[in-house]
């Protein structure tokens, strides 16, 4: 069976909610990331792209009507290049990469471009259609930026709690306190700031035309556990044991990321050697309120399918939706925490929902090469009780 390989990655800087990228449409952001990734495969004739599989969590505004296809057209690719958009919420672009790798492994494709986009700033308000014509009462608009909206009344209320409240419950149940969460968050900011200062992201991140943003906008260089401890909890009051703040959870963010995935023989078409092989995939689901724990089993599945264990892993990119759920995963895995998110995580870099999975894979491939490590894991939690993971193999590693 053919193997699937990651050949190139590129992403935009991630902008804060209402920040520098708020003026950029999501379909334009997607086209920017897609174009930048393809620029890293100089020999590729765009007409040879077999498919584009794109992730997006919202799809309620300018990202509606198959934003993957919109990105293809806006990027100036031949109209013969097909595209689809997939939605597994926060896992959308990691799901897109997994789908692309399966297409390559079955022989259905040689080159697939994947990625994802989210503009949380530009997510619209939506109005439900009335149950009958000419209603006399008021109608409430629902924000589509994040979380539940237009909830089915048959859904159990404990499943439709906010993401923050679900993680407060997790913190309480597992005994993961505020101090530990803030320390984890400060580490994320410090490592992200160092990564930018070191030039690590210079090749991975591409500029957005017409926007003056040269690095991820949410990174706070001077963050410490002490400064984060001053922030007020966002979902529960301190008197009610609230621990989650704007400082130890990922911020609302805008951005896009893209990957070029191909078969082994696609190296000739692309004009470049692969960065890593996609060696294993895993998906897991559980009670919706426990979504933060779902990456645990997803990563274990992916490792088993790759034929390795945690002792073989040299790098981990775990999406930091919340510090508490990230710590819960690290407590469950037999992995050295110092191998996790060594170049910062989503608490600092941002979490534009549909783009984060592709960001994880692109960063993971770069970290594996930087560390001369062979095996790495990318994993993330997904609202409504799911988790995804992908294992990469750096075949050029000397150990």
Tab-separated table of C-alpha atoms in Angstrom:
chain	number	residue	atom	x	y	z
A	1	UNK	CA	0.000	0.000	0.000
A	2	UNK	CA	1.386	3.477	-0.850
A	3	UNK	CA	2.493	5.631	2.060
A	4	UNK	CA	1.376	9.220	2.652
A	5	UNK	CA	3.920	11.950	3.306
A	6	UNK	CA	3.866	15.575	4.406
A	7	UNK	CA	5.841	17.623	1.876
A	8	UNK	CA	5.197	21.237	2.794
A	9	UNK	CA	3.361	23.454	5.259
A	10	UNK	CA	2.605	27.127	5.611
A	11	UNK	CA	0.313	29.245	7.737
A	12	UNK	CA	-0.634	32.834	8.287
A	13	UNK	CA	0.197	34.568	11.528
A	14	UNK	CA	-2.661	34.033	13.954
A	15	UNK	CA	-4.463	37.258	14.847
A	16	UNK	CA	-6.356	38.042	18.035
A	17	UNK	CA	-10.140	38.419	18.006
A	18	UNK	CA	-10.944	41.829	16.516
A	19	UNK	CA	-7.237	42.357	15.793
A	20	UNK	CA	-5.023	42.691	12.753
A	21	UNK	CA	-6.692	39.932	10.707
A	22	UNK	CA	-10.265	40.977	11.484
A	23	UNK	CA	-10.416	42.827	8.166
A	24	UNK	CA	-9.387	39.720	6.190
A	25	UNK	CA	-12.097	37.410	4.875
A	26	UNK	CA	-11.687	33.719	5.780
A	27	UNK	CA	-11.705	32.633	2.133
A	28	UNK	CA	-8.867	35.085	1.437
A	29	UNK	CA	-6.916	33.775	4.444
A	30	UNK	CA	-7.392	30.239	3.147
A	31	UNK	CA	-6.155	31.221	-0.308
A	32	UNK	CA	-3.097	32.914	1.231
A	33	UNK	CA	-2.072	29.812	3.203
A	34	UNK	CA	-2.754	27.498	0.264
A	35	UNK	CA	-0.640	29.641	-2.086
A	36	UNK	CA	2.232	29.776	0.403
A	37	UNK	CA	2.274	25.998	0.900
A	38	UNK	CA	2.321	25.381	-2.842
A	39	UNK	CA	5.232	27.814	-3.199
A	40	UNK	CA	7.283	25.298	-1.204
A	41	UNK	CA	6.715	22.671	-3.925
A	42	UNK	CA	8.320	24.504	-6.863
A	43	UNK	CA	8.053	21.773	-9.497
A	44	UNK	CA	4.354	21.066	-9.028
A	45	UNK	CA	2.026	21.755	-11.921
A	46	UNK	CA	-1.134	22.874	-10.061
A	47	UNK	CA	-3.223	20.924	-12.539
A	48	UNK	CA	-1.701	17.747	-11.040
A	49	UNK	CA	-3.364	18.366	-7.643
A	50	UNK	CA	-5.827	15.525	-7.236
A	51	UNK	CA	-7.931	17.132	-4.535
A	52	UNK	CA	-8.090	19.843	-1.884
A	53	UNK	CA	-9.535	18.868	1.506
A	54	UNK	CA	-10.106	21.881	3.736
A	55	UNK	CA	-11.247	22.266	7.340
A	56	UNK	CA	-13.504	24.917	8.822
A	57	UNK	CA	-15.555	24.795	12.009
A	58	UNK	CA	-18.029	27.615	11.494
A	59	UNK	CA	-19.207	27.826	7.877
A	60	UNK	CA	-21.978	30.232	8.814
A	61	UNK	CA	-20.678	33.430	7.177
A	62	UNK	CA	-18.116	34.258	4.484
A	63	UNK	CA	-16.695	30.754	4.954
A	64	UNK	CA	-19.931	29.115	3.782
A	65	UNK	CA	-20.531	27.323	0.468
A	66	UNK	CA	-17.393	25.136	0.585
A	67	UNK	CA	-14.605	27.515	1.586
A	68	UNK	CA	-12.048	24.974	0.326
A	69	UNK	CA	-13.308	25.414	-3.223
A	70	UNK	CA	-13.401	29.176	-2.733
A	71	UNK	CA	-9.730	29.094	-1.707
A	72	UNK	CA	-8.829	27.118	-4.838
A	73	UNK	CA	-10.503	29.680	-7.067
A	74	UNK	CA	-9.174	32.727	-5.195
A	75	UNK	CA	-5.639	31.286	-5.280
A	76	UNK	CA	-5.837	31.145	-9.065
A	77	UNK	CA	-5.528	27.373	-9.341
A	78	UNK	CA	-6.998	25.683	-12.410
A	79	UNK	CA	-10.764	25.301	-12.182
A	80	UNK	CA	-10.171	21.576	-12.743
A	81	UNK	CA	-8.795	21.230	-9.175
A	82	UNK	CA	-11.620	19.874	-6.973
A	83	UNK	CA	-12.105	20.735	-3.318
A	84	UNK	CA	-14.223	19.830	-0.334
A	85	UNK	CA	-14.653	21.305	3.141
A	86	UNK	CA	-14.882	19.115	6.230
A	87	UNK	CA	-16.097	20.004	9.706
A	88	UNK	CA	-14.959	18.241	12.849
A	89	UNK	CA	-14.969	21.510	14.792
A	90	UNK	CA	-11.519	22.121	16.361
A	91	UNK	CA	-10.170	19.027	14.617
A	92	UNK	CA	-11.286	20.004	11.114
A	93	UNK	CA	-7.885	20.491	9.467
A	94	UNK	CA	-6.307	17.521	11.249
A	95	UNK	CA	-9.261	15.491	10.002
A	96	UNK	CA	-8.642	16.913	6.517
A	97	UNK	CA	-5.024	15.730	6.658
A	98	UNK	CA	-6.110	12.272	7.822
A	99	UNK	CA	-8.637	12.029	4.998
A	100	UNK	CA	-5.997	13.104	2.491
A	101	UNK	CA	-3.535	10.508	3.763
A	102	UNK	CA	-6.124	7.747	3.417
A	103	UNK	CA	-6.849	8.845	-0.153
A	104	UNK	CA	-3.158	8.561	-0.945
A	105	UNK	CA	-2.740	5.217	0.807
A	106	UNK	CA	-5.602	3.705	-1.190
A	107	UNK	CA	-4.086	4.916	-4.449
A	108	UNK	CA	-6.906	7.338	-5.234
A	109	UNK	CA	-4.539	10.335	-5.262
A	110	UNK	CA	-0.868	11.297	-5.468
A	111	UNK	CA	-1.087	14.943	-4.365
A	112	UNK	CA	-3.679	16.407	-1.999
A	113	UNK	CA	-3.558	19.900	-0.520
A	114	UNK	CA	-5.167	20.164	2.897
A	115	UNK	CA	-5.513	22.748	5.603
A	116	UNK	CA	-8.064	24.868	7.377
A	117	UNK	CA	-9.232	28.350	8.204
A	118	UNK	CA	-11.214	30.237	10.807
A	119	UNK	CA	-12.082	33.879	11.218
A	120	UNK	CA	-13.632	34.043	14.653
A	121	UNK	CA	-13.709	37.845	14.389
A	122	UNK	CA	-15.935	37.736	11.306
A	123	UNK	CA	-18.215	34.906	12.442
A	124	UNK	CA	-21.744	36.276	11.998
A	125	UNK	CA	-24.810	36.373	14.193
A	126	UNK	CA	-27.577	34.121	12.915
A	127	UNK	CA	-31.345	34.290	13.269
A	128	UNK	CA	-33.488	31.151	13.348
A	129	UNK	CA	-36.292	30.991	10.821
A	130	UNK	CA	-39.744	31.319	12.411
A	131	UNK	CA	-41.909	28.277	13.009
A	132	UNK	CA	-44.792	30.089	11.327
A	133	UNK	CA	-45.230	33.035	9.008
A	134	UNK	CA	-45.323	36.632	10.292
A	135	UNK	CA	-44.363	36.135	13.975
A	136	UNK	CA	-45.189	39.117	16.171
A	137	UNK	CA	-42.534	38.692	18.869
A	138	UNK	CA	-38.830	39.496	19.045
A	139	UNK	CA	-36.167	37.142	17.717
A	140	UNK	CA	-32.758	36.693	19.349
A	141	UNK	CA	-29.628	36.557	17.200
A	142	UNK	CA	-27.102	33.871	18.124
A	143	UNK	CA	-23.352	34.445	17.854
A	144	UNK	CA	-21.537	31.802	15.804
A	145	UNK	CA	-18.080	32.704	17.139
A	146	UNK	CA	-17.756	29.765	19.533
A	147	UNK	CA	-19.770	27.118	21.283
A	148	UNK	CA	-23.379	25.995	21.162
A	149	UNK	CA	-26.059	27.905	19.293
A	150	UNK	CA	-29.667	27.057	18.330
A	151	UNK	CA	-29.498	24.096	20.719
A	152	UNK	CA	-31.856	21.167	20.186
A	153	UNK	CA	-34.163	21.031	23.251
A	154	UNK	CA	-33.827	17.230	23.271
A	155	UNK	CA	-30.099	17.511	24.032
A	156	UNK	CA	-29.318	16.833	27.735
A	157	UNK	CA	-28.376	20.089	29.451
A	158	UNK	CA	-25.192	18.640	30.988
A	159	UNK	CA	-23.878	18.094	27.449
A	160	UNK	CA	-24.502	21.654	26.308
A	161	UNK	CA	-22.619	23.485	29.041
A	162	UNK	CA	-20.033	25.979	27.816
A	163	UNK	CA	-16.566	24.719	26.944
A	164	UNK	CA	-15.178	26.662	29.894
A	165	UNK	CA	-17.655	25.222	32.371
A	166	UNK	CA	-16.914	21.697	31.119
A	167	UNK	CA	-13.246	22.298	31.840
A	168	UNK	CA	-13.969	23.780	35.259
A	169	UNK	CA	-15.730	20.506	36.031
A	170	UNK	CA	-12.667	18.658	34.728
A	171	UNK	CA	-10.324	20.704	36.896
A	172	UNK	CA	-12.450	20.034	39.957
A	173	UNK	CA	-12.721	16.315	39.283
A	174	UNK	CA	-9.007	15.798	38.593
A	175	UNK	CA	-7.674	18.253	41.168
A	176	UNK	CA	-5.814	20.416	38.648
A	177	UNK	CA	-5.617	23.782	40.361
A	178	UNK	CA	-5.214	27.366	39.221
A	179	UNK	CA	-1.524	27.584	40.086
A	180	UNK	CA	-0.609	24.620	37.903
A	181	UNK	CA	-2.724	25.910	35.023
A	182	UNK	CA	-1.104	29.335	35.148
A	183	UNK	CA	2.387	27.819	35.205
A	184	UNK	CA	1.555	25.763	32.106
A	185	UNK	CA	0.171	28.840	30.335
A	186	UNK	CA	3.194	30.978	31.188
A	187	UNK	CA	5.457	28.285	29.745
A	188	UNK	CA	3.468	28.390	26.502
A	189	UNK	CA	3.938	32.148	26.139
A	190	UNK	CA	7.616	32.015	27.067
A	191	UNK	CA	8.382	29.228	24.570
A	192	UNK	CA	6.370	30.892	21.808
A	193	UNK	CA	8.172	34.191	22.332
A	194	UNK	CA	11.536	32.417	22.237
A	195	UNK	CA	10.562	30.513	19.087
A	196	UNK	CA	9.755	33.759	17.294
A	197	UNK	CA	12.967	35.360	18.573
A	198	UNK	CA	14.959	32.328	17.384
A	199	UNK	CA	13.458	32.552	13.895
A	200	UNK	CA	11.786	29.150	14.180
A	201	UNK	CA	8.535	30.364	12.636
A	202	UNK	CA	10.081	32.501	9.908
A	203	UNK	CA	9.782	29.802	7.235
A	204	UNK	CA	6.508	28.349	8.519
A	205	UNK	CA	4.526	31.604	8.580
A	206	UNK	CA	3.605	33.708	5.554
A	207	UNK	CA	2.437	37.308	5.442
A	208	UNK	CA	-1.183	38.185	4.690
A	209	UNK	CA	-1.425	40.730	1.859
A	210	UNK	CA	-2.575	44.138	3.016
A	211	UNK	CA	-2.103	43.324	6.709
A	212	UNK	CA	0.741	44.495	8.940
A	213	UNK	CA	1.192	41.457	11.152
A	214	UNK	CA	4.551	39.731	11.274
A	215	UNK	CA	4.020	37.265	14.109
A	216	UNK	CA	1.222	35.652	16.120
A	217	UNK	CA	-0.657	38.462	17.788
A	218	UNK	CA	-1.603	36.813	21.090
A	219	UNK	CA	1.896	35.964	22.359
A	220	UNK	CA	2.608	37.800	25.643
A	221	UNK	CA	6.384	37.885	25.971
A	222	UNK	CA	6.453	38.832	29.639
A	223	UNK	CA	3.979	36.281	30.933
A	224	UNK	CA	4.780	34.624	34.243
A	225	UNK	CA	2.692	32.545	36.629
A	226	UNK	CA	2.575	35.605	38.866
A	227	UNK	CA	1.169	37.933	36.194
A	228	UNK	CA	-1.379	35.336	35.076
A	229	UNK	CA	-2.481	34.797	38.683
A	230	UNK	CA	-3.886	38.347	38.732
A	231	UNK	CA	-6.549	37.560	36.104
A	232	UNK	CA	-10.162	36.954	37.123
A	233	UNK	CA	-11.750	33.554	36.324
A	234	UNK	CA	-14.000	33.689	33.256
A	235	UNK	CA	-16.578	30.956	33.847
A	236	UNK	CA	-16.963	30.652	37.620
A	237	UNK	CA	-16.358	33.202	40.333
A	238	UNK	CA	-13.367	32.718	42.651
A	239	UNK	CA	-15.862	31.996	45.438
A	240	UNK	CA	-17.241	29.120	43.371
A	241	UNK	CA	-13.770	27.729	42.739
A	242	UNK	CA	-13.198	29.234	39.303
A	243	UNK	CA	-9.728	28.504	37.886
A	244	UNK	CA	-9.964	29.163	34.140
A	245	UNK	CA	-9.072	32.658	32.930
A	246	UNK	CA	-8.303	34.429	29.680
A	247	UNK	CA	-4.649	33.733	30.486
A	248	UNK	CA	-4.739	29.933	30.834
A	249	UNK	CA	-7.100	29.186	27.943
A	250	UNK	CA	-6.612	29.638	24.212
A	251	UNK	CA	-7.817	32.992	22.840
A	252	UNK	CA	-10.373	33.554	20.088
A	253	UNK	CA	-8.254	33.817	16.949
A	254	UNK	CA	-8.208	34.285	13.180
A	255	UNK	CA	-5.906	32.435	10.773
A	256	UNK	CA	-5.317	29.735	8.184
A	257	UNK	CA	-2.835	26.900	7.642
A	258	UNK	CA	-2.119	24.599	4.695
A	259	UNK	CA	-0.274	21.341	4.023
A	260	UNK	CA	0.819	19.518	0.884
A	261	UNK	CA	0.452	15.758	1.309
A	262	UNK	CA	1.509	13.225	-1.293
A	263	UNK	CA	2.599	9.711	-2.072
A	264	UNK	CA	6.240	8.691	-2.054
A	265	UNK	CA	6.405	8.916	-5.835
A	266	UNK	CA	4.965	12.437	-5.690
A	267	UNK	CA	8.424	13.756	-4.753
A	268	UNK	CA	9.264	14.021	-8.452
A	269	UNK	CA	6.072	15.960	-9.160
A	270	UNK	CA	6.671	18.321	-6.249
A	271	UNK	CA	10.378	18.920	-6.671
A	272	UNK	CA	11.108	18.434	-2.983
A	273	UNK	CA	11.726	15.639	-0.496
A	274	UNK	CA	9.077	14.791	2.102
A	275	UNK	CA	9.288	16.283	5.576
A	276	UNK	CA	7.669	13.317	7.337
A	277	UNK	CA	5.553	10.222	6.798
A	278	UNK	CA	2.025	10.038	8.188
A	279	UNK	CA	2.387	6.832	10.171
A	280	UNK	CA	-0.742	6.530	12.318
A	281	UNK	CA	-4.113	8.098	12.987
A	282	UNK	CA	-6.590	7.906	15.859
A	283	UNK	CA	-10.061	9.225	16.676
A	284	UNK	CA	-11.939	8.866	19.942
A	285	UNK	CA	-15.236	10.057	21.376
A	286	UNK	CA	-16.773	10.153	24.842
A	287	UNK	CA	-19.284	12.127	26.915
A	288	UNK	CA	-19.513	15.653	25.400
A	289	UNK	CA	-18.616	17.378	28.682
A	290	UNK	CA	-15.390	15.332	28.867
A	291	UNK	CA	-14.107	16.434	25.452
A	292	UNK	CA	-10.840	17.609	26.986
A	293	UNK	CA	-9.867	14.011	27.751
A	294	UNK	CA	-10.607	12.638	24.276
A	295	UNK	CA	-7.049	13.130	22.899
A	296	UNK	CA	-5.748	10.607	25.437
A	297	UNK	CA	-7.203	7.570	23.705
A	298	UNK	CA	-6.928	9.106	20.221
A	299	UNK	CA	-3.146	9.445	20.613
A	300	UNK	CA	-2.813	5.953	22.068
A	301	UNK	CA	-4.713	4.597	19.039
A	302	UNK	CA	-2.488	6.498	16.603
A	303	UNK	CA	0.677	5.219	18.288
A	304	UNK	CA	-0.575	1.622	18.209
A	305	UNK	CA	-1.403	1.919	14.508
A	306	UNK	CA	2.078	3.296	13.866
A	307	UNK	CA	3.527	0.305	15.729
A	308	UNK	CA	5.292	2.347	18.401
A	309	UNK	CA	4.812	3.458	22.024
A	310	UNK	CA	5.270	6.608	24.046
A	311	UNK	CA	8.880	5.686	24.792
A	312	UNK	CA	9.639	6.129	21.078
A	313	UNK	CA	8.178	9.632	20.852
A	314	UNK	CA	10.559	12.571	20.556
A	315	UNK	CA	8.099	15.454	20.156
A	316	UNK	CA	4.435	16.182	20.856
A	317	UNK	CA	2.236	18.990	19.572
A	318	UNK	CA	-0.882	19.063	21.744
A	319	UNK	CA	-3.411	21.789	21.057
A	320	UNK	CA	-3.788	23.867	24.196
A	321	UNK	CA	-7.506	24.592	24.124
A	322	UNK	CA	-7.342	24.967	27.908
A	323	UNK	CA	-4.405	24.474	30.242
A	324	UNK	CA	-6.449	22.105	32.398
A	325	UNK	CA	-7.332	19.685	29.599
A	326	UNK	CA	-3.764	19.774	28.297
A	327	UNK	CA	-2.444	18.883	31.738
A	328	UNK	CA	-5.037	16.114	32.052
A	329	UNK	CA	-3.715	14.570	28.827
A	330	UNK	CA	-0.082	14.871	29.890
A	331	UNK	CA	-0.891	13.254	33.234
A	332	UNK	CA	-2.429	10.289	31.393
A	333	UNK	CA	0.340	9.794	28.815
A	334	UNK	CA	3.703	8.246	29.607
A	335	UNK	CA	5.586	11.135	28.029
A	336	UNK	CA	8.170	13.651	29.201
A	337	UNK	CA	6.338	17.030	29.475
A	338	UNK	CA	9.494	18.758	28.231
A	339	UNK	CA	8.893	17.162	24.799
A	340	UNK	CA	5.476	18.816	24.498
A	341	UNK	CA	4.901	22.097	22.644
A	342	UNK	CA	8.550	23.080	22.778
A	343	UNK	CA	7.869	26.061	20.510
A	344	UNK	CA	4.787	27.264	22.344
A	345	UNK	CA	1.171	26.191	22.081
A	346	UNK	CA	-2.292	27.493	21.373
A	347	UNK	CA	-2.605	29.394	24.661
A	348	UNK	CA	0.069	31.728	23.270
A	349	UNK	CA	-0.115	31.227	19.505
A	350	UNK	CA	-3.901	31.152	19.252
A	351	UNK	CA	-6.538	28.635	18.220
A	352	UNK	CA	-8.392	29.528	15.002
A	353	UNK	CA	-10.556	26.413	15.198
A	354	UNK	CA	-10.459	25.066	11.653
A	355	UNK	CA	-6.760	25.868	11.158
A	356	UNK	CA	-5.224	24.460	14.344
A	357	UNK	CA	-4.790	20.834	13.250
A	358	UNK	CA	-2.761	21.816	10.185
A	359	UNK	CA	-0.727	24.189	12.350
A	360	UNK	CA	0.078	21.308	14.693
A	361	UNK	CA	1.287	19.016	11.898
A	362	UNK	CA	3.416	21.685	10.243
A	363	UNK	CA	5.028	22.613	13.554
A	364	UNK	CA	5.527	18.978	14.536
A	365	UNK	CA	7.377	18.160	11.307
A	366	UNK	CA	9.670	21.164	11.855
A	367	UNK	CA	10.321	20.269	15.498
A	368	UNK	CA	11.158	16.665	14.620
A	369	UNK	CA	13.768	17.886	12.172
A	370	UNK	CA	15.087	20.486	14.590
A	371	UNK	CA	15.530	17.855	17.306
A	372	UNK	CA	16.639	15.085	14.906
A	373	UNK	CA	13.849	12.973	16.403
A	374	UNK	CA	12.110	10.180	14.534
A	375	UNK	CA	8.579	9.988	15.942
A	376	UNK	CA	6.084	12.683	16.879
A	377	UNK	CA	2.424	13.008	17.864
A	378	UNK	CA	-0.049	15.779	17.027
A	379	UNK	CA	-3.293	15.710	19.005
A	380	UNK	CA	-6.215	17.933	19.898
A	381	UNK	CA	-9.505	17.894	21.742
A	382	UNK	CA	-12.764	18.697	19.970
A	383	UNK	CA	-15.962	20.142	21.390
A	384	UNK	CA	-18.933	17.796	21.833
A	385	UNK	CA	-16.683	15.010	23.094
A	386	UNK	CA	-14.119	14.053	20.469
A	387	UNK	CA	-10.372	13.906	19.976
A	388	UNK	CA	-8.003	13.305	17.057
A	389	UNK	CA	-4.328	12.404	16.757
A	390	UNK	CA	-1.780	11.799	14.003
A	391	UNK	CA	1.686	10.239	14.288
A	392	UNK	CA	4.487	11.527	12.067
A	393	UNK	CA	7.748	9.764	11.269
A	394	UNK	CA	10.832	11.797	10.387
A	395	UNK	CA	12.574	9.258	8.184
A	396	UNK	CA	15.720	11.385	8.040
A	397	UNK	CA	16.323	11.150	11.788
A	398	UNK	CA	19.585	9.587	12.880
A	399	UNK	CA	18.066	8.198	16.081
